[in-house]
Amino acid sequence: MTRQTALIIDDEPDIRELLVLTLTRMGLTVETAATVREAHERLKEHQYDLCFTDMRLPDGNGQDLVSHITRHYPQLPVAMMTAFGNVDAAVQALKNGAFDFVSKPVDLSVLRRLVQTALKLGEAKKAEAAVSNERLLGDSEPMEQVRQTIAKVARSQAPVFICGESGTGKELVARMVHDLGPRAAGPFVPVNCGAIPSELMESEFFGHRKGSFTGASADKDGLFQAASGGTLFLDEVADLPMHMQVKLLRVIQEKAVRPVGFNGEIPIDVRILSATHKDLQKLVEMGSFRQDLFYRINVIEVRVPPLRERAEDIFLLAEHTLDRIAPEWGIDRPQLSDSARRALRQYGFPGNVRELENILERAVAMCENNVIEVADLRLPQQRPEVANLGMPAATLAPAVPGAVPVLAKPATATVAAPVDASGDLENYIDNLQREAIMKALQETRYNKTKAAQVLGITFRALRYKLKKLGID
Ligand SMILES: Nc1ncnc2c1ncn2[C@@H]1O[C@H](COP(=O)(O)OP(=O)(O)OP(=O)(O)O)[C@@H](O)[C@H]1O
Ligand SMILES: [Mg+2]
């Protein structure tokens, strides 16, 4: 294998020397440039594998150089060296296409990790073809664009903020960004920021030392350490309490964590992705999300389009879901009738892909002879003003006919819905079904045939449901 070559652009001889020494020890060949002009010359002469540039150069600006490299040498990963704590410069460099930044004075262990990640970029490109895009289904133009964006941002180390309505596939997108990037061999650690109790958050994120609080019986690594060398996915990031937002900002800026009860800082090497279905910009305006953190995590934004903006994907997703359900439930592959297809095509899917999956699962349980008819879909009446509120569960008819009529009047039920439907539609529906089935079983002294009659579904449908809901 030929030695890989790096280009260091800095006007300070000391810095050049330090980097040359470090990178040479890592087995790289290193060349240097002290000015923008020299850098341009070197770049024309040689194909580099990695580049570091300073911000301020005697004859120009490192930011422009980053833009130039991104445009003319898109395969070359370039990192910006910034003054410690200069967040604006770091963010700007990432927006210009730098794959990462290093703050000065340069921490050598951070530098080494960064170099390793950069060199893996080349390998990741090869793996790209191998990881199929198949998991994120959809042939529509908007989906194609999302896929292209993912491929592009996967190469960078910049924080990516994924926005889009509930159930659009944000988590899938986050996984693909990880899988297609140089950190694919490292861990992907998703964390639901809304699910960790506020008082445990610091220790969950940053770890703790034994005895640092009651119950801390041993040293424990936090999520940042767990994601080391990989990706930390902050899901539902809008739900982070204020005190954590402050701490997180510090960690992202300084690339180091301080475990609870520990005096020092531990350097971390983690790429941050985040997502929410909420309007984060608005939360910033309302003062419940910090502007500076938003700015820091939202360096690159990926918007996942709602299903109604890509109706041509509905069939593909539906067929794929049915392909998946059949073996899971141990049944023949169900078919959609023509009228059911038409109805799906016309429906607006306020709950997006997740709602489509739920509708189909329910329909499979309901249908006769493995053919799904319009009635089996139980599509809610479409009322645009409700759809716009994005409250899928509340507009869904009860899953089991005649049971739990809490949602009989959708208009008021949207307000009175007992759960936050947006996050947990599936659970919510499962619980409704479970309750209705348990009630019917009790009433019929656990005679399944009779219980099915009470519920108005076939015996077979009841059997699927018992299995699916884990009722014995
Ligand atoms: N393009 C797609 N191809 C295949 N499956 C998809 C696609 N988009 C979403 N899904 C499926 O839809 C479901 C919801 O996706 P996901 O959990 O990623 O949504 P989300 O945007 O994170 O939603 P929320 O905001 O509610 O957390 C998952 O089961 C996922 O596999
Ligand atoms: Mg999600």
Short mmCIF file of C-alpha atoms and ligand atoms in Angstrom, two decimals:
data_model
loop_
_atom_site.label_atom_id
_atom_site.label_comp_id
_atom_site.label_asym_id
_atom_site.label_seq_id
_atom_site.Cartn_x
_atom_site.Cartn_y
_atom_site.Cartn_z
CA MET A 1 0.00 0.00 0.00
CA THR A 2 1.30 3.46 -0.85
CA ARG A 3 1.80 5.88 1.98
CA GLN A 4 -0.94 8.40 2.45
CA THR A 5 -0.06 12.04 2.13
CA ALA A 6 -1.27 15.02 4.12
CA LEU A 7 -0.98 18.73 3.42
CA ILE A 8 -0.55 21.15 6.34
CA ILE A 9 -1.26 24.81 5.69
CA ASP A 10 -0.14 27.17 8.44
CA ASP A 11 2.10 30.20 8.59
CA GLU A 12 3.50 29.36 12.04
CA PRO A 13 6.57 27.13 11.72
CA ASP A 14 6.02 25.67 15.21
CA ILE A 15 2.58 24.41 14.37
CA ARG A 16 3.73 22.99 11.07
CA GLU A 17 6.53 21.18 12.82
CA LEU A 18 4.23 19.72 15.47
CA LEU A 19 1.81 18.43 12.88
CA VAL A 20 4.51 17.10 10.61
CA LEU A 21 6.01 15.20 13.52
CA THR A 22 2.72 13.76 14.71
CA LEU A 23 1.45 12.73 11.30
CA THR A 24 4.78 11.29 10.23
CA ARG A 25 4.75 9.11 13.33
CA MET A 26 1.34 7.90 12.23
CA GLY A 27 2.88 6.70 8.99
CA LEU A 28 1.87 9.54 6.71
CA THR A 29 3.95 11.52 4.29
CA VAL A 30 3.51 15.20 5.06
CA GLU A 31 3.93 18.32 2.97
CA THR A 32 3.43 21.87 4.11
CA ALA A 33 2.45 25.28 2.82
CA ALA A 34 2.74 28.61 4.61
CA THR A 35 0.44 30.69 2.43
CA VAL A 36 -2.75 30.36 0.41
CA ARG A 37 -0.76 30.76 -2.78
CA GLU A 38 1.59 27.93 -1.87
CA ALA A 39 -1.37 25.77 -0.89
CA HIS A 40 -2.95 26.25 -4.31
CA GLU A 41 0.29 25.21 -5.97
CA ARG A 42 0.67 22.07 -3.86
CA LEU A 43 -2.94 21.09 -4.46
CA LYS A 44 -2.43 21.29 -8.21
CA GLU A 45 0.70 19.16 -8.07
CA HIS A 46 -0.33 16.37 -5.81
CA GLN A 47 -3.35 14.33 -4.85
CA TYR A 48 -3.56 14.44 -1.04
CA ASP A 49 -5.48 12.17 1.30
CA LEU A 50 -5.94 14.73 4.04
CA CYS A 51 -5.52 18.46 4.57
CA PHE A 52 -5.28 20.77 7.58
CA THR A 53 -5.53 24.51 7.23
CA ASP A 54 -5.13 27.44 9.57
CA MET A 55 -7.76 30.18 9.69
CA ARG A 56 -5.73 33.29 9.13
CA LEU A 57 -2.99 33.13 6.54
CA PRO A 58 -0.75 35.98 5.41
CA ASP A 59 -2.30 36.22 1.95
CA GLY A 60 -5.82 35.06 2.57
CA ASN A 61 -8.37 33.22 4.56
CA GLY A 62 -8.55 29.55 5.55
CA GLN A 63 -12.33 29.56 5.15
CA ASP A 64 -12.03 30.43 1.47
CA LEU A 65 -9.45 27.73 1.11
CA VAL A 66 -11.87 25.21 2.61
CA SER A 67 -14.54 26.29 0.12
CA HIS A 68 -12.04 26.05 -2.71
CA ILE A 69 -10.99 22.53 -1.75
CA THR A 70 -14.57 21.39 -1.29
CA ARG A 71 -15.43 22.65 -4.75
CA HIS A 72 -12.36 21.55 -6.67
CA TYR A 73 -11.13 18.53 -4.71
CA PRO A 74 -14.33 17.05 -3.27
CA GLN A 75 -12.59 13.76 -2.39
CA LEU A 76 -10.06 15.49 -0.14
CA PRO A 77 -11.08 15.75 3.52
CA VAL A 78 -10.04 19.11 4.91
CA ALA A 79 -10.02 20.11 8.58
CA MET A 80 -9.84 23.66 9.91
CA MET A 81 -7.64 24.67 12.82
CA THR A 82 -9.41 27.30 14.88
CA ALA A 83 -8.60 29.28 17.97
CA PHE A 84 -9.88 27.59 21.09
CA GLY A 85 -13.52 28.47 21.73
CA ASN A 86 -14.07 30.17 18.38
CA VAL A 87 -17.36 28.47 17.66
CA ASP A 88 -18.39 30.74 14.82
CA ALA A 89 -15.27 29.90 12.87
CA ALA A 90 -15.68 26.18 13.48
CA VAL A 91 -19.32 26.22 12.42
CA GLN A 92 -18.51 28.30 9.37
CA ALA A 93 -15.76 25.90 8.35
CA LEU A 94 -18.13 22.95 8.62
CA LYS A 95 -20.72 24.78 6.55
CA ASN A 96 -18.05 25.51 3.95
CA GLY A 97 -17.42 21.80 3.66
CA ALA A 98 -14.65 21.05 6.17
CA PHE A 99 -15.11 17.56 7.52
CA ASP A 100 -14.03 18.61 11.01
CA PHE A 101 -12.11 21.19 12.99
CA VAL A 102 -9.32 21.14 15.58
CA SER A 103 -8.95 23.83 18.18
CA LYS A 104 -5.59 25.33 19.01
CA PRO A 105 -3.59 24.61 21.05
CA VAL A 106 -3.82 21.25 19.36
CA ASP A 107 -4.50 18.29 21.62
CA LEU A 108 -2.48 15.48 20.09
CA SER A 109 -4.82 12.66 21.03
CA VAL A 110 -7.73 14.55 19.47
CA LEU A 111 -5.59 15.16 16.41
CA ARG A 112 -4.65 11.51 16.03
CA ARG A 113 -8.24 10.37 16.21
CA LEU A 114 -9.27 12.97 13.71
CA VAL A 115 -6.60 11.78 11.28
CA GLN A 116 -7.70 8.19 11.65
CA THR A 117 -11.31 9.12 10.97
CA ALA A 118 -10.33 11.18 7.95
CA LEU A 119 -8.33 8.38 6.43
CA LYS A 120 -11.24 6.03 6.85
CA LEU A 121 -13.31 8.30 4.65
CA GLY A 122 -11.69 6.71 1.64
CA GLU A 123 -12.55 3.24 2.83
CA ALA A 124 -16.09 4.32 3.64
CA LYS A 125 -16.60 5.38 0.05
CA LYS A 126 -15.92 1.85 -1.04
CA ALA A 127 -18.26 0.42 1.55
CA GLU A 128 -20.93 2.83 0.40
CA ALA A 129 -21.89 0.64 -2.51
CA ALA A 130 -22.14 -2.35 -0.20
CA VAL A 131 -24.51 -0.75 2.32
CA SER A 132 -27.72 -0.70 0.37
CA ASN A 133 -29.98 2.28 0.52
CA GLU A 134 -32.76 -0.19 0.55
CA ARG A 135 -33.72 0.40 4.13
CA LEU A 136 -34.89 3.89 3.35
CA LEU A 137 -37.53 3.06 0.78
CA GLY A 138 -39.03 5.37 -1.81
CA ASP A 139 -38.43 6.21 -5.46
CA SER A 140 -40.01 9.64 -5.34
CA GLU A 141 -38.03 12.75 -6.19
CA PRO A 142 -38.10 14.08 -2.59
CA MET A 143 -36.80 10.77 -1.26
CA GLU A 144 -34.10 10.66 -3.91
CA GLN A 145 -32.96 14.06 -2.72
CA VAL A 146 -32.90 12.94 0.88
CA ARG A 147 -30.75 9.99 -0.14
CA GLN A 148 -28.31 12.20 -1.99
CA THR A 149 -28.05 14.56 0.95
CA ILE A 150 -27.40 11.64 3.27
CA ALA A 151 -24.58 10.35 1.09
CA LYS A 152 -23.05 13.81 1.10
CA VAL A 153 -23.31 14.60 4.80
CA ALA A 154 -22.23 11.10 5.82
CA ARG A 155 -18.67 11.97 4.82
CA SER A 156 -18.51 15.03 7.02
CA GLN A 157 -18.09 15.10 10.77
CA ALA A 158 -20.39 18.10 11.09
CA PRO A 159 -23.40 17.83 13.37
CA VAL A 160 -26.56 17.07 11.42
CA PHE A 161 -30.01 18.10 12.52
CA ILE A 162 -32.80 15.96 11.11
CA CYS A 163 -36.23 17.51 11.08
CA GLY A 164 -39.57 16.29 9.83
CA GLU A 165 -42.98 15.29 11.09
CA SER A 166 -43.52 12.35 13.35
CA GLY A 167 -43.14 8.97 11.68
CA THR A 168 -41.36 10.22 8.57
CA GLY A 169 -38.23 8.12 9.10
CA LYS A 170 -35.87 10.48 10.95
CA GLU A 171 -34.27 7.69 12.91
CA LEU A 172 -33.70 5.67 9.74
CA VAL A 173 -32.02 8.70 8.20
CA ALA A 174 -29.75 9.07 11.24
CA ARG A 175 -28.73 5.43 10.99
CA MET A 176 -27.90 5.81 7.33
CA VAL A 177 -25.77 8.88 7.96
CA HIS A 178 -23.82 6.74 10.40
CA ASP A 179 -23.69 3.63 8.22
CA LEU A 180 -22.43 5.47 5.16
CA GLY A 181 -19.73 7.43 6.95
CA PRO A 182 -16.22 6.75 8.20
CA ARG A 183 -17.57 5.86 11.64
CA ALA A 184 -19.69 2.97 10.39
CA ALA A 185 -17.52 0.43 12.18
CA GLY A 186 -18.00 2.34 15.44
CA PRO A 187 -21.12 2.31 17.59
CA PHE A 188 -24.38 4.09 16.75
CA VAL A 189 -25.93 5.15 20.04
CA PRO A 190 -29.47 6.51 19.87
CA VAL A 191 -30.78 8.29 22.95
CA ASN A 192 -34.29 9.53 23.48
CA CYS A 193 -33.71 12.84 25.24
CA GLY A 194 -37.30 12.93 26.43
CA ALA A 195 -37.09 9.57 28.16
CA ILE A 196 -34.27 10.14 30.66
CA PRO A 197 -35.32 11.55 34.02
CA SER A 198 -33.91 15.04 34.35
CA GLU A 199 -31.93 14.31 37.53
CA LEU A 200 -30.17 11.31 35.99
CA MET A 201 -29.32 13.02 32.76
CA GLU A 202 -25.89 14.30 33.56
CA SER A 203 -24.69 10.91 34.74
CA GLU A 204 -26.35 9.13 31.80
CA PHE A 205 -24.70 11.41 29.27
CA PHE A 206 -21.30 11.94 30.81
CA GLY A 207 -20.91 9.00 33.20
CA HIS A 208 -20.03 9.12 36.87
CA ARG A 209 -17.40 8.04 39.35
CA LYS A 210 -18.06 5.56 42.09
CA GLY A 211 -19.52 7.22 45.18
CA SER A 212 -20.27 10.52 43.46
CA PHE A 213 -23.90 10.27 44.58
CA THR A 214 -26.09 7.80 46.48
CA GLY A 215 -26.50 4.77 44.28
CA ALA A 216 -23.31 5.31 42.30
CA SER A 217 -21.79 2.03 43.40
CA ALA A 218 -19.24 1.80 40.61
CA ASP A 219 -17.66 3.93 37.91
CA LYS A 220 -19.94 4.17 34.94
CA ASP A 221 -19.36 5.38 31.40
CA GLY A 222 -21.85 7.79 29.93
CA LEU A 223 -23.48 7.74 26.52
CA PHE A 224 -20.75 9.91 25.05
CA GLN A 225 -18.13 7.37 26.00
CA ALA A 226 -20.35 4.54 24.78
CA ALA A 227 -20.52 6.26 21.40
CA SER A 228 -16.78 6.80 21.26
CA GLY A 229 -15.46 6.38 17.73
CA GLY A 230 -19.03 6.37 16.50
CA THR A 231 -22.18 8.44 16.48
CA LEU A 232 -24.44 9.75 19.23
CA PHE A 233 -27.99 10.31 18.02
CA LEU A 234 -29.89 12.79 20.19
CA ASP A 235 -33.47 11.90 19.36
CA GLU A 236 -36.25 14.24 20.51
CA VAL A 237 -33.58 16.82 21.20
CA ALA A 238 -36.22 19.48 21.84
CA ASP A 239 -37.02 17.69 25.10
CA LEU A 240 -33.62 18.38 26.65
CA PRO A 241 -34.02 20.36 29.85
CA MET A 242 -32.29 23.73 30.01
CA HIS A 243 -29.55 22.69 32.41
CA MET A 244 -28.55 19.87 30.07
CA GLN A 245 -28.57 22.14 27.06
CA VAL A 246 -25.88 24.25 28.69
CA LYS A 247 -23.74 21.23 29.54
CA LEU A 248 -24.17 19.68 26.13
CA LEU A 249 -23.08 22.85 24.42
CA ARG A 250 -19.86 22.83 26.42
CA VAL A 251 -19.16 19.20 25.57
CA ILE A 252 -19.72 19.71 21.87
CA GLN A 253 -17.53 22.77 21.86
CA GLU A 254 -14.70 21.32 23.85
CA LYS A 255 -14.92 17.73 22.66
CA ALA A 256 -14.49 16.55 26.21
CA VAL A 257 -16.76 15.36 29.01
CA ARG A 258 -16.48 15.66 32.75
CA PRO A 259 -18.07 12.63 34.46
CA VAL A 260 -20.06 13.38 37.61
CA GLY A 261 -17.71 13.29 40.59
CA PHE A 262 -14.59 13.48 38.45
CA ASN A 263 -12.24 16.39 38.42
CA GLY A 264 -10.71 16.12 34.99
CA GLU A 265 -11.97 16.17 31.46
CA ILE A 266 -12.04 13.11 29.22
CA PRO A 267 -11.62 13.79 25.52
CA ILE A 268 -14.36 12.33 23.38
CA ASP A 269 -14.52 11.44 19.73
CA VAL A 270 -18.18 11.38 18.79
CA ARG A 271 -20.24 12.66 15.92
CA ILE A 272 -23.50 14.25 16.98
CA LEU A 273 -26.74 13.78 15.08
CA SER A 274 -30.01 15.08 16.43
CA ALA A 275 -33.68 15.04 15.51
CA THR A 276 -37.06 16.27 16.58
CA HIS A 277 -40.52 16.50 15.07
CA LYS A 278 -40.99 19.81 16.87
CA ASP A 279 -40.28 23.21 15.37
CA LEU A 280 -36.97 23.88 17.08
CA GLN A 281 -36.55 27.33 15.59
CA LYS A 282 -39.83 28.29 17.18
CA LEU A 283 -38.80 26.84 20.52
CA VAL A 284 -35.69 28.99 20.29
CA GLU A 285 -37.84 32.05 19.69
CA MET A 286 -40.04 31.10 22.62
CA GLY A 287 -36.98 30.74 24.82
CA SER A 288 -37.25 27.07 25.68
CA PHE A 289 -34.33 25.98 23.54
CA ARG A 290 -30.98 27.70 23.61
CA GLN A 291 -30.09 29.61 20.49
CA ASP A 292 -26.40 28.78 20.81
CA LEU A 293 -27.01 25.04 21.11
CA PHE A 294 -29.43 25.11 18.18
CA TYR A 295 -26.82 26.89 16.11
CA ARG A 296 -24.23 24.30 17.10
CA ILE A 297 -26.24 21.13 16.38
CA ASN A 298 -27.91 22.52 13.28
CA VAL A 299 -24.81 22.98 11.15
CA ILE A 300 -26.35 20.85 8.45
CA GLU A 301 -30.09 20.35 8.27
CA VAL A 302 -31.79 17.39 6.63
CA ARG A 303 -35.54 17.65 6.22
CA VAL A 304 -37.42 14.40 5.82
CA PRO A 305 -40.55 15.07 3.74
CA PRO A 306 -43.97 13.94 4.96
CA LEU A 307 -45.58 11.03 3.16
CA ARG A 308 -48.26 13.23 1.59
CA GLU A 309 -45.52 15.06 -0.32
CA ARG A 310 -44.40 11.79 -1.87
CA ALA A 311 -47.63 9.88 -2.39
CA GLU A 312 -45.98 7.79 -5.10
CA ASP A 313 -43.99 6.04 -2.36
CA ILE A 314 -47.10 4.77 -0.57
CA PHE A 315 -47.42 1.50 -2.54
CA LEU A 316 -43.82 0.60 -2.28
CA LEU A 317 -43.92 1.15 1.47
CA ALA A 318 -47.22 -0.71 1.79
CA GLU A 319 -46.02 -3.72 -0.18
CA HIS A 320 -42.81 -3.78 1.77
CA THR A 321 -44.69 -3.67 5.07
CA LEU A 322 -46.92 -6.57 4.00
CA ASP A 323 -43.84 -8.54 2.95
CA ARG A 324 -42.48 -8.00 6.42
CA ILE A 325 -45.68 -8.75 8.36
CA ALA A 326 -46.46 -12.05 6.67
CA PRO A 327 -43.48 -14.07 7.94
CA GLU A 328 -43.57 -12.27 11.30
CA TRP A 329 -47.13 -13.38 11.89
CA GLY A 330 -46.68 -16.72 10.17
CA ILE A 331 -49.40 -16.09 7.59
CA ASP A 332 -49.67 -16.02 3.80
CA ARG A 333 -48.74 -12.75 2.23
CA PRO A 334 -51.87 -10.53 2.33
CA GLN A 335 -52.93 -8.62 -0.78
CA LEU A 336 -54.42 -5.17 -1.16
CA SER A 337 -57.64 -4.90 -3.15
CA ASP A 338 -57.74 -2.27 -5.89
CA SER A 339 -60.12 -0.11 -3.95
CA ALA A 340 -57.94 -0.34 -0.85
CA ARG A 341 -55.00 0.84 -2.92
CA ARG A 342 -56.96 3.79 -4.19
CA ALA A 343 -58.03 4.70 -0.68
CA LEU A 344 -54.45 4.57 0.60
CA ARG A 345 -53.30 6.72 -2.24
CA GLN A 346 -55.86 9.37 -1.37
CA TYR A 347 -55.33 9.39 2.34
CA GLY A 348 -53.15 12.15 3.82
CA PHE A 349 -51.23 10.16 6.48
CA PRO A 350 -50.77 12.76 9.20
CA GLY A 351 -48.78 10.08 11.06
CA ASN A 352 -46.66 9.37 7.98
CA VAL A 353 -44.89 6.04 7.41
CA ARG A 354 -45.44 4.86 10.96
CA GLU A 355 -49.19 5.41 10.55
CA LEU A 356 -49.16 3.52 7.26
CA GLU A 357 -47.49 0.59 8.99
CA ASN A 358 -50.02 0.66 11.83
CA ILE A 359 -52.97 0.86 9.47
CA LEU A 360 -51.70 -2.14 7.54
CA GLU A 361 -50.99 -4.24 10.62
CA ARG A 362 -54.48 -3.61 11.85
CA ALA A 363 -55.93 -4.31 8.41
CA VAL A 364 -54.09 -7.60 8.15
CA ALA A 365 -55.60 -8.65 11.45
CA MET A 366 -59.05 -7.61 10.32
CA CYS A 367 -59.16 -8.86 6.77
CA GLU A 368 -60.81 -12.02 5.46
CA ASN A 369 -59.14 -14.42 3.04
CA ASN A 370 -55.96 -12.41 3.19
CA VAL A 371 -57.36 -9.65 0.99
CA ILE A 372 -57.36 -6.18 2.48
CA GLU A 373 -60.46 -4.21 1.54
CA VAL A 374 -61.11 -0.51 2.11
CA ALA A 375 -63.14 -1.24 5.21
CA ASP A 376 -60.25 -3.17 6.77
CA LEU A 377 -58.06 -0.09 6.51
CA ARG A 378 -60.41 1.89 8.76
CA LEU A 379 -59.05 5.11 7.44
CA PRO A 380 -60.24 8.02 9.52
CA GLN A 381 -62.41 10.59 7.79
CA GLN A 382 -59.98 13.14 6.50
CA ARG A 383 -60.45 16.50 8.06
CA PRO A 384 -57.62 18.74 6.92
CA GLU A 385 -57.64 20.97 9.99
CA VAL A 386 -56.90 17.96 12.16
CA ALA A 387 -54.36 16.51 9.75
CA ASN A 388 -52.44 19.75 9.90
CA LEU A 389 -52.11 19.46 13.62
CA GLY A 390 -50.27 16.21 13.08
CA MET A 391 -52.17 14.23 15.67
CA PRO A 392 -52.48 10.83 14.10
CA ALA A 393 -53.65 8.67 16.97
CA ALA A 394 -56.51 10.89 17.89
CA THR A 395 -57.94 10.70 14.41
CA LEU A 396 -57.70 6.94 14.19
CA ALA A 397 -60.82 4.91 14.74
CA PRO A 398 -60.65 2.44 17.62
CA ALA A 399 -58.83 -0.62 16.43
CA VAL A 400 -61.44 -3.07 17.57
CA PRO A 401 -65.02 -2.34 16.55
CA GLY A 402 -67.34 -1.62 19.39
CA ALA A 403 -64.54 -1.35 21.86
CA VAL A 404 -63.23 1.55 23.91
CA PRO A 405 -65.20 4.33 22.26
CA VAL A 406 -63.01 7.06 23.70
CA LEU A 407 -62.42 8.54 20.31
CA ALA A 408 -65.98 8.46 19.09
CA LYS A 409 -65.99 12.19 18.51
CA PRO A 410 -62.63 13.00 16.99
CA ALA A 411 -63.06 16.75 17.14
CA THR A 412 -63.10 16.80 20.93
CA ALA A 413 -61.06 13.65 21.27
CA THR A 414 -58.04 15.33 19.72
CA VAL A 415 -57.95 17.55 22.74
CA ALA A 416 -58.84 14.85 25.24
CA ALA A 417 -56.54 12.16 23.81
CA PRO A 418 -54.93 10.46 26.80
CA VAL A 419 -51.43 10.15 25.38
CA ASP A 420 -49.08 12.26 23.37
CA ALA A 421 -50.03 10.49 20.22
CA SER A 422 -47.17 11.77 18.15
CA GLY A 423 -44.47 9.67 19.72
CA ASP A 424 -46.23 6.53 20.71
CA LEU A 425 -49.00 5.78 18.30
CA GLU A 426 -48.20 2.11 18.09
CA ASN A 427 -48.20 1.52 21.82
CA TYR A 428 -51.33 3.51 22.19
CA ILE A 429 -53.21 1.41 19.66
CA ASP A 430 -51.83 -1.81 21.10
CA ASN A 431 -53.08 -0.83 24.53
CA LEU A 432 -56.55 -0.05 23.24
CA GLN A 433 -56.66 -3.43 21.57
CA ARG A 434 -55.26 -5.27 24.54
CA GLU A 435 -57.88 -3.76 26.83
CA ALA A 436 -60.75 -4.62 24.50
CA ILE A 437 -59.53 -8.16 23.99
CA MET A 438 -58.96 -8.81 27.67
CA LYS A 439 -62.44 -7.55 28.42
CA ALA A 440 -64.00 -9.78 25.78
CA LEU A 441 -62.03 -12.78 26.99
CA GLN A 442 -63.12 -12.25 30.56
CA GLU A 443 -66.75 -11.84 29.54
CA THR A 444 -66.65 -15.10 27.61
CA ARG A 445 -64.65 -17.01 30.23
CA TYR A 446 -61.71 -17.16 27.87
CA ASN A 447 -63.62 -18.81 25.04
CA LYS A 448 -61.73 -17.46 22.05
CA THR A 449 -64.45 -18.21 19.50
CA LYS A 450 -67.02 -16.35 21.53
CA ALA A 451 -64.61 -13.53 22.36
CA ALA A 452 -63.98 -13.05 18.65
CA GLN A 453 -67.73 -12.81 18.10
CA VAL A 454 -68.07 -10.24 20.86
CA LEU A 455 -65.31 -8.21 19.28
CA GLY A 456 -66.79 -8.57 15.82
CA ILE A 457 -63.65 -10.07 14.32
CA THR A 458 -62.84 -13.50 12.97
CA PHE A 459 -61.32 -16.19 15.13
CA ARG A 460 -58.23 -16.06 13.01
CA ALA A 461 -57.89 -12.31 13.43
CA LEU A 462 -58.15 -12.74 17.18
CA ARG A 463 -55.44 -15.36 17.10
CA TYR A 464 -53.06 -13.00 15.27
CA LYS A 465 -53.76 -10.30 17.76
CA LEU A 466 -53.22 -12.49 20.80
CA LYS A 467 -49.90 -13.49 19.37
CA LYS A 468 -48.91 -10.02 18.36
CA LEU A 469 -49.89 -8.43 21.65
CA GLY A 470 -48.28 -11.21 23.61
CA ILE A 471 -51.48 -12.22 25.42
CA ASP A 472 -51.42 -15.82 26.56
N1 LIG B 1 -38.46 5.63 3.76
C1 LIG B 1 -38.77 4.62 4.57
N2 LIG B 1 -38.59 3.35 4.15
C2 LIG B 1 -38.90 2.33 4.94
N3 LIG B 1 -39.40 2.44 6.17
C3 LIG B 1 -39.60 3.67 6.65
C4 LIG B 1 -39.28 4.83 5.87
N4 LIG B 1 -39.57 5.91 6.60
C5 LIG B 1 -40.02 5.46 7.77
N5 LIG B 1 -40.06 4.12 7.82
C6 LIG B 1 -40.54 3.30 8.94
O1 LIG B 1 -41.51 4.07 9.62
C7 LIG B 1 -41.39 3.95 11.01
C8 LIG B 1 -41.12 5.29 11.62
O2 LIG B 1 -39.83 5.74 11.29
P1 LIG B 1 -38.91 6.51 12.32
O3 LIG B 1 -39.00 5.90 13.67
O4 LIG B 1 -37.56 6.66 11.72
O5 LIG B 1 -39.69 7.91 12.33
P2 LIG B 1 -39.34 9.26 13.09
O6 LIG B 1 -39.32 10.31 12.06
O7 LIG B 1 -38.14 9.06 13.93
O8 LIG B 1 -40.63 9.48 13.97
P3 LIG B 1 -40.81 10.24 15.41
O9 LIG B 1 -40.67 11.70 15.17
O10 LIG B 1 -42.19 9.87 15.81
O11 LIG B 1 -39.77 9.67 16.31
C9 LIG B 1 -40.28 2.95 11.25
O12 LIG B 1 -40.84 1.68 11.43
C10 LIG B 1 -39.47 3.02 9.98
O13 LIG B 1 -38.82 1.81 9.74
MG MG B 2 -37.95 9.01 16.01
#
